[in-house]
mmCIF file of C-alpha atoms in Angstrom:
data_model
loop_
_atom_site.group_PDB
_atom_site.id
_atom_site.type_symbol
_atom_site.label_atom_id
_atom_site.label_comp_id
_atom_site.label_asym_id
_atom_site.label_seq_id
_atom_site.Cartn_x
_atom_site.Cartn_y
_atom_site.Cartn_z
ATOM 1 C CA MET A 1091 19.748 21.116 -22.707
ATOM 2 C CA SER A 1092 21.158 20.044 -25.999
ATOM 3 C CA LYS A 1093 21.958 22.633 -28.484
ATOM 4 C CA ASN A 1094 19.473 21.337 -30.964
ATOM 5 C CA SER A 1095 16.773 21.358 -28.439
ATOM 6 C CA ASP A 1096 13.458 23.461 -28.881
ATOM 7 C CA TYR A 1097 13.640 23.965 -25.053
ATOM 8 C CA GLN A 1098 15.803 26.779 -23.880
ATOM 9 C CA LYS A 1099 14.756 26.877 -20.221
ATOM 10 C CA THR A 1100 14.008 24.230 -17.536
ATOM 11 C CA TYR A 1101 11.175 24.574 -15.080
ATOM 12 C CA PRO A 1102 11.592 22.055 -12.014
ATOM 13 C CA ILE A 1103 8.255 20.872 -10.358
ATOM 14 C CA SER A 1104 8.688 19.365 -6.935
ATOM 15 C CA TRP A 1105 6.503 16.743 -5.606
ATOM 16 C CA ASP A 1106 4.767 19.666 -3.095
ATOM 17 C CA GLN A 1107 4.122 21.884 -6.036
ATOM 18 C CA LEU A 1108 2.613 19.112 -8.045
ATOM 19 C CA HIS A 1109 0.344 18.257 -5.142
ATOM 20 C CA ARG A 1110 -0.654 22.060 -4.649
ATOM 21 C CA ASP A 1111 -1.003 22.510 -8.426
ATOM 22 C CA SER A 1112 -3.087 19.654 -8.850
ATOM 23 C CA LYS A 1113 -5.289 20.260 -5.858
ATOM 24 C CA ALA A 1114 -5.910 23.698 -7.424
ATOM 25 C CA LEU A 1115 -7.001 22.064 -10.574
ATOM 26 C CA ALA A 1116 -9.427 19.858 -8.586
ATOM 27 C CA TRP A 1117 -10.957 23.073 -6.880
ATOM 28 C CA ARG A 1118 -11.522 24.487 -10.447
ATOM 29 C CA LEU A 1119 -13.012 21.410 -11.642
ATOM 30 C CA LEU A 1120 -15.282 21.225 -8.413
ATOM 31 C CA ASN A 1121 -18.337 22.985 -10.068
ATOM 32 C CA ILE A 1122 -17.977 21.734 -13.519
ATOM 33 C CA GLY A 1123 -18.803 18.035 -12.631
ATOM 34 C CA PRO A 1124 -20.204 15.714 -11.406
ATOM 35 C CA PHE A 1125 -18.150 13.176 -13.681
ATOM 36 C CA LYS A 1126 -18.777 9.510 -14.169
ATOM 37 C CA GLY A 1127 -15.010 9.018 -13.775
ATOM 38 C CA ILE A 1128 -11.555 10.075 -14.676
ATOM 39 C CA ILE A 1129 -9.509 8.941 -17.662
ATOM 40 C CA ALA A 1130 -5.847 9.351 -16.833
ATOM 41 C CA ILE A 1131 -3.482 9.982 -19.825
ATOM 42 C CA THR A 1132 -0.264 7.872 -18.854
ATOM 43 C CA ARG A 1133 2.005 8.214 -17.677
ATOM 44 C CA GLY A 1134 2.246 11.928 -16.670
ATOM 45 C CA GLY A 1135 -1.527 12.203 -15.935
ATOM 46 C CA LEU A 1136 -1.442 9.330 -13.244
ATOM 47 C CA VAL A 1137 -0.118 11.405 -10.358
ATOM 48 C CA PRO A 1138 -2.431 14.313 -10.763
ATOM 49 C CA ALA A 1139 -5.468 12.051 -11.638
ATOM 50 C CA ALA A 1140 -4.919 10.306 -8.208
ATOM 51 C CA ILE A 1141 -4.818 13.748 -6.396
ATOM 52 C CA ILE A 1142 -7.733 14.955 -8.374
ATOM 53 C CA ALA A 1143 -9.769 11.718 -7.920
ATOM 54 C CA ARG A 1144 -9.360 12.043 -4.078
ATOM 55 C CA GLU A 1145 -10.453 15.675 -4.138
ATOM 56 C CA LEU A 1146 -13.438 15.019 -6.168
ATOM 57 C CA ASP A 1147 -14.386 11.849 -4.469
ATOM 58 C CA ILE A 1148 -14.206 9.985 -7.844
ATOM 59 C CA ARG A 1149 -13.662 6.245 -7.503
ATOM 60 C CA LEU A 1150 -13.875 5.182 -11.078
ATOM 61 C CA VAL A 1151 -10.506 5.763 -13.088
ATOM 62 C CA ASP A 1152 -9.386 4.487 -16.383
ATOM 63 C CA THR A 1153 -6.510 5.246 -18.503
ATOM 64 C CA ILE A 1154 -5.762 6.103 -22.237
ATOM 65 C CA CYS A 1155 -2.062 5.136 -22.782
ATOM 66 C CA LEU A 1156 -0.060 6.940 -25.459
ATOM 67 C CA SER A 1157 3.535 7.454 -25.991
ATOM 68 C CA SER A 1158 4.871 10.135 -27.825
ATOM 69 C CA TYR A 1159 7.919 11.562 -25.963
ATOM 70 C CA ASP A 1160 11.487 9.943 -25.434
ATOM 71 C CA TRP A 1161 13.075 12.464 -22.873
ATOM 72 C CA GLN A 1162 13.285 15.661 -24.826
ATOM 73 C CA ASP A 1163 13.312 14.049 -28.342
ATOM 74 C CA ARG A 1164 9.998 14.432 -29.976
ATOM 75 C CA LYS A 1165 8.880 11.261 -31.681
ATOM 76 C CA GLY A 1166 7.264 11.750 -35.146
ATOM 77 C CA GLU A 1167 3.752 10.163 -33.822
ATOM 78 C CA VAL A 1168 1.712 9.543 -31.172
ATOM 79 C CA ASN A 1169 1.315 5.728 -30.402
ATOM 80 C CA THR A 1170 -1.865 4.439 -28.814
ATOM 81 C CA LEU A 1171 -0.993 1.767 -26.511
ATOM 82 C CA LYS A 1172 -4.421 1.723 -24.840
ATOM 83 C CA SER A 1173 -7.671 3.326 -25.880
ATOM 84 C CA PHE A 1174 -10.976 3.959 -24.342
ATOM 85 C CA ASP A 1175 -14.440 2.807 -25.171
ATOM 86 C CA GLY A 1176 -17.011 5.404 -25.757
ATOM 87 C CA ASP A 1177 -17.202 9.287 -26.858
ATOM 88 C CA GLY A 1178 -16.050 10.108 -22.897
ATOM 89 C CA LYS A 1179 -19.419 12.138 -22.330
ATOM 90 C CA GLY A 1180 -19.392 12.745 -18.522
ATOM 91 C CA TRP A 1181 -16.033 11.814 -18.142
ATOM 92 C CA LEU A 1182 -12.934 13.948 -17.004
ATOM 93 C CA ILE A 1183 -9.545 13.571 -18.923
ATOM 94 C CA ILE A 1184 -6.650 14.594 -16.648
ATOM 95 C CA ASP A 1185 -2.900 15.029 -17.775
ATOM 96 C CA ASP A 1186 0.055 16.418 -16.398
ATOM 97 C CA LEU A 1187 0.615 18.786 -19.223
ATOM 98 C CA VAL A 1188 -0.338 19.698 -22.813
ATOM 99 C CA ASP A 1189 2.981 21.051 -24.821
ATOM 100 C CA THR A 1190 2.383 20.823 -28.686
ATOM 101 C CA GLY A 1191 -0.977 19.395 -28.412
ATOM 102 C CA ARG A 1192 -0.172 16.361 -30.646
ATOM 103 C CA THR A 1193 -1.194 14.147 -27.814
ATOM 104 C CA ALA A 1194 -4.149 16.105 -26.949
ATOM 105 C CA GLN A 1195 -5.210 15.908 -30.346
ATOM 106 C CA VAL A 1196 -5.200 12.135 -30.394
ATOM 107 C CA VAL A 1197 -7.170 12.057 -27.018
ATOM 108 C CA ARG A 1198 -9.668 14.473 -28.247
ATOM 109 C CA GLU A 1199 -10.304 12.000 -31.436
ATOM 110 C CA ILE A 1200 -10.716 9.243 -28.807
ATOM 111 C CA VAL A 1201 -12.689 10.752 -26.267
ATOM 112 C CA PRO A 1202 -14.322 13.958 -28.033
ATOM 113 C CA GLU A 1203 -16.962 14.599 -25.399
ATOM 114 C CA ALA A 1204 -14.768 14.411 -22.349
ATOM 115 C CA HIS A 1205 -13.841 17.531 -20.241
ATOM 116 C CA PHE A 1206 -9.926 17.837 -20.664
ATOM 117 C CA ALA A 1207 -7.929 19.108 -17.996
ATOM 118 C CA THR A 1208 -4.301 19.500 -17.379
ATOM 119 C CA VAL A 1209 -2.166 21.000 -14.719
ATOM 120 C CA TYR A 1210 0.292 22.817 -16.892
ATOM 121 C CA ALA A 1211 -0.393 24.077 -20.404
ATOM 122 C CA LYS A 1212 1.897 25.578 -23.136
ATOM 123 C CA PRO A 1213 0.671 28.012 -25.611
ATOM 124 C CA ALA A 1214 0.798 25.697 -28.627
ATOM 125 C CA GLY A 1215 -1.559 23.064 -26.746
ATOM 126 C CA ARG A 1216 -3.581 25.351 -24.517
ATOM 127 C CA PRO A 1217 -6.555 25.404 -27.017
ATOM 128 C CA MET A 1218 -6.600 21.612 -27.155
ATOM 129 C CA VAL A 1219 -7.722 21.502 -23.263
ATOM 130 C CA ASP A 1220 -10.773 22.802 -21.339
ATOM 131 C CA THR A 1221 -9.114 23.638 -17.883
ATOM 132 C CA PHE A 1222 -5.767 24.173 -16.734
ATOM 133 C CA ILE A 1223 -4.005 25.661 -14.090
ATOM 134 C CA THR A 1224 -0.409 27.162 -14.822
ATOM 135 C CA GLU A 1225 0.915 28.483 -18.365
ATOM 136 C CA VAL A 1226 4.590 27.656 -18.993
ATOM 137 C CA SER A 1227 6.335 29.128 -22.091
ATOM 138 C CA GLN A 1228 6.578 26.915 -25.122
ATOM 139 C CA ASP A 1229 10.781 26.773 -25.055
ATOM 140 C CA THR A 1230 10.626 25.635 -21.387
ATOM 141 C CA TRP A 1231 11.071 21.799 -20.502
ATOM 142 C CA ILE A 1232 9.056 20.978 -17.294
ATOM 143 C CA LEU A 1233 11.174 18.662 -15.029
ATOM 144 C CA PHE A 1234 8.521 16.580 -13.170
ATOM 145 C CA PRO A 1235 9.481 15.254 -9.836
ATOM 146 C CA TRP A 1236 9.303 11.516 -10.952
ATOM 147 C CA ASP A 1237 11.803 12.520 -13.912
ATOM 148 C CA THR A 1238 14.435 13.933 -11.336
ATOM 149 C CA GLU A 1239 16.654 13.270 -8.363
ATOM 150 C CA SER A 1240 18.164 15.634 -5.795
ATOM 151 C CA GLN A 1241 21.967 16.391 -6.590
ATOM 152 C CA PHE A 1242 24.212 19.277 -6.307
ATOM 153 C CA VAL A 1243 24.341 21.827 -8.907
ATOM 154 C CA VAL A 1244 26.898 24.406 -9.618
ATOM 155 C CA PRO A 1245 25.508 28.050 -8.838
ATOM 156 C CA LEU A 1246 24.637 29.860 -11.370
ATOM 157 C CA ALA A 1247 27.306 32.686 -10.695
ATOM 158 C CA GLY A 1248 29.853 29.663 -11.025
ATOM 159 C CA ARG A 1249 28.637 28.035 -14.336
ATOM 160 C CA ASP A 1250 30.463 30.224 -16.857
ATOM 161 C CA LYS A 1251 33.902 29.775 -14.891
ATOM 162 C CA ARG A 1252 34.227 26.210 -15.383
#
């Protein structure tokens, strides 16, 4: 973590945990549908959307493509790279995480009638989504499995001795 970062902690998510948490989200959504289709928020929502599409037997998957983060640096604005036609009525939006809610606000403006679900939610963004599985503190950076690789780390007790 950089000293100027708003993030003081990290929360690593494994592929197995992401799969379990996405499946738990599907369980929660099972009785809310049926849905016409899924709108995955790229890129983070693609993997959970695939898992949820399988579990809910949804074959129609579209995307809204946005850009708002560059690693831990928050960009000043959310850029819409690909939108969605319609108000989203009957559709399910899937994203990996709602953090500050900036991206979610843009998505809500594009598809205000869709049901918005995320796997993980932070307090600032939580009011923007309808359904989520796990709440994480605002000062935690979630390390998703597609952003990490396995490597040796110094044990906690040894970190101060360097």
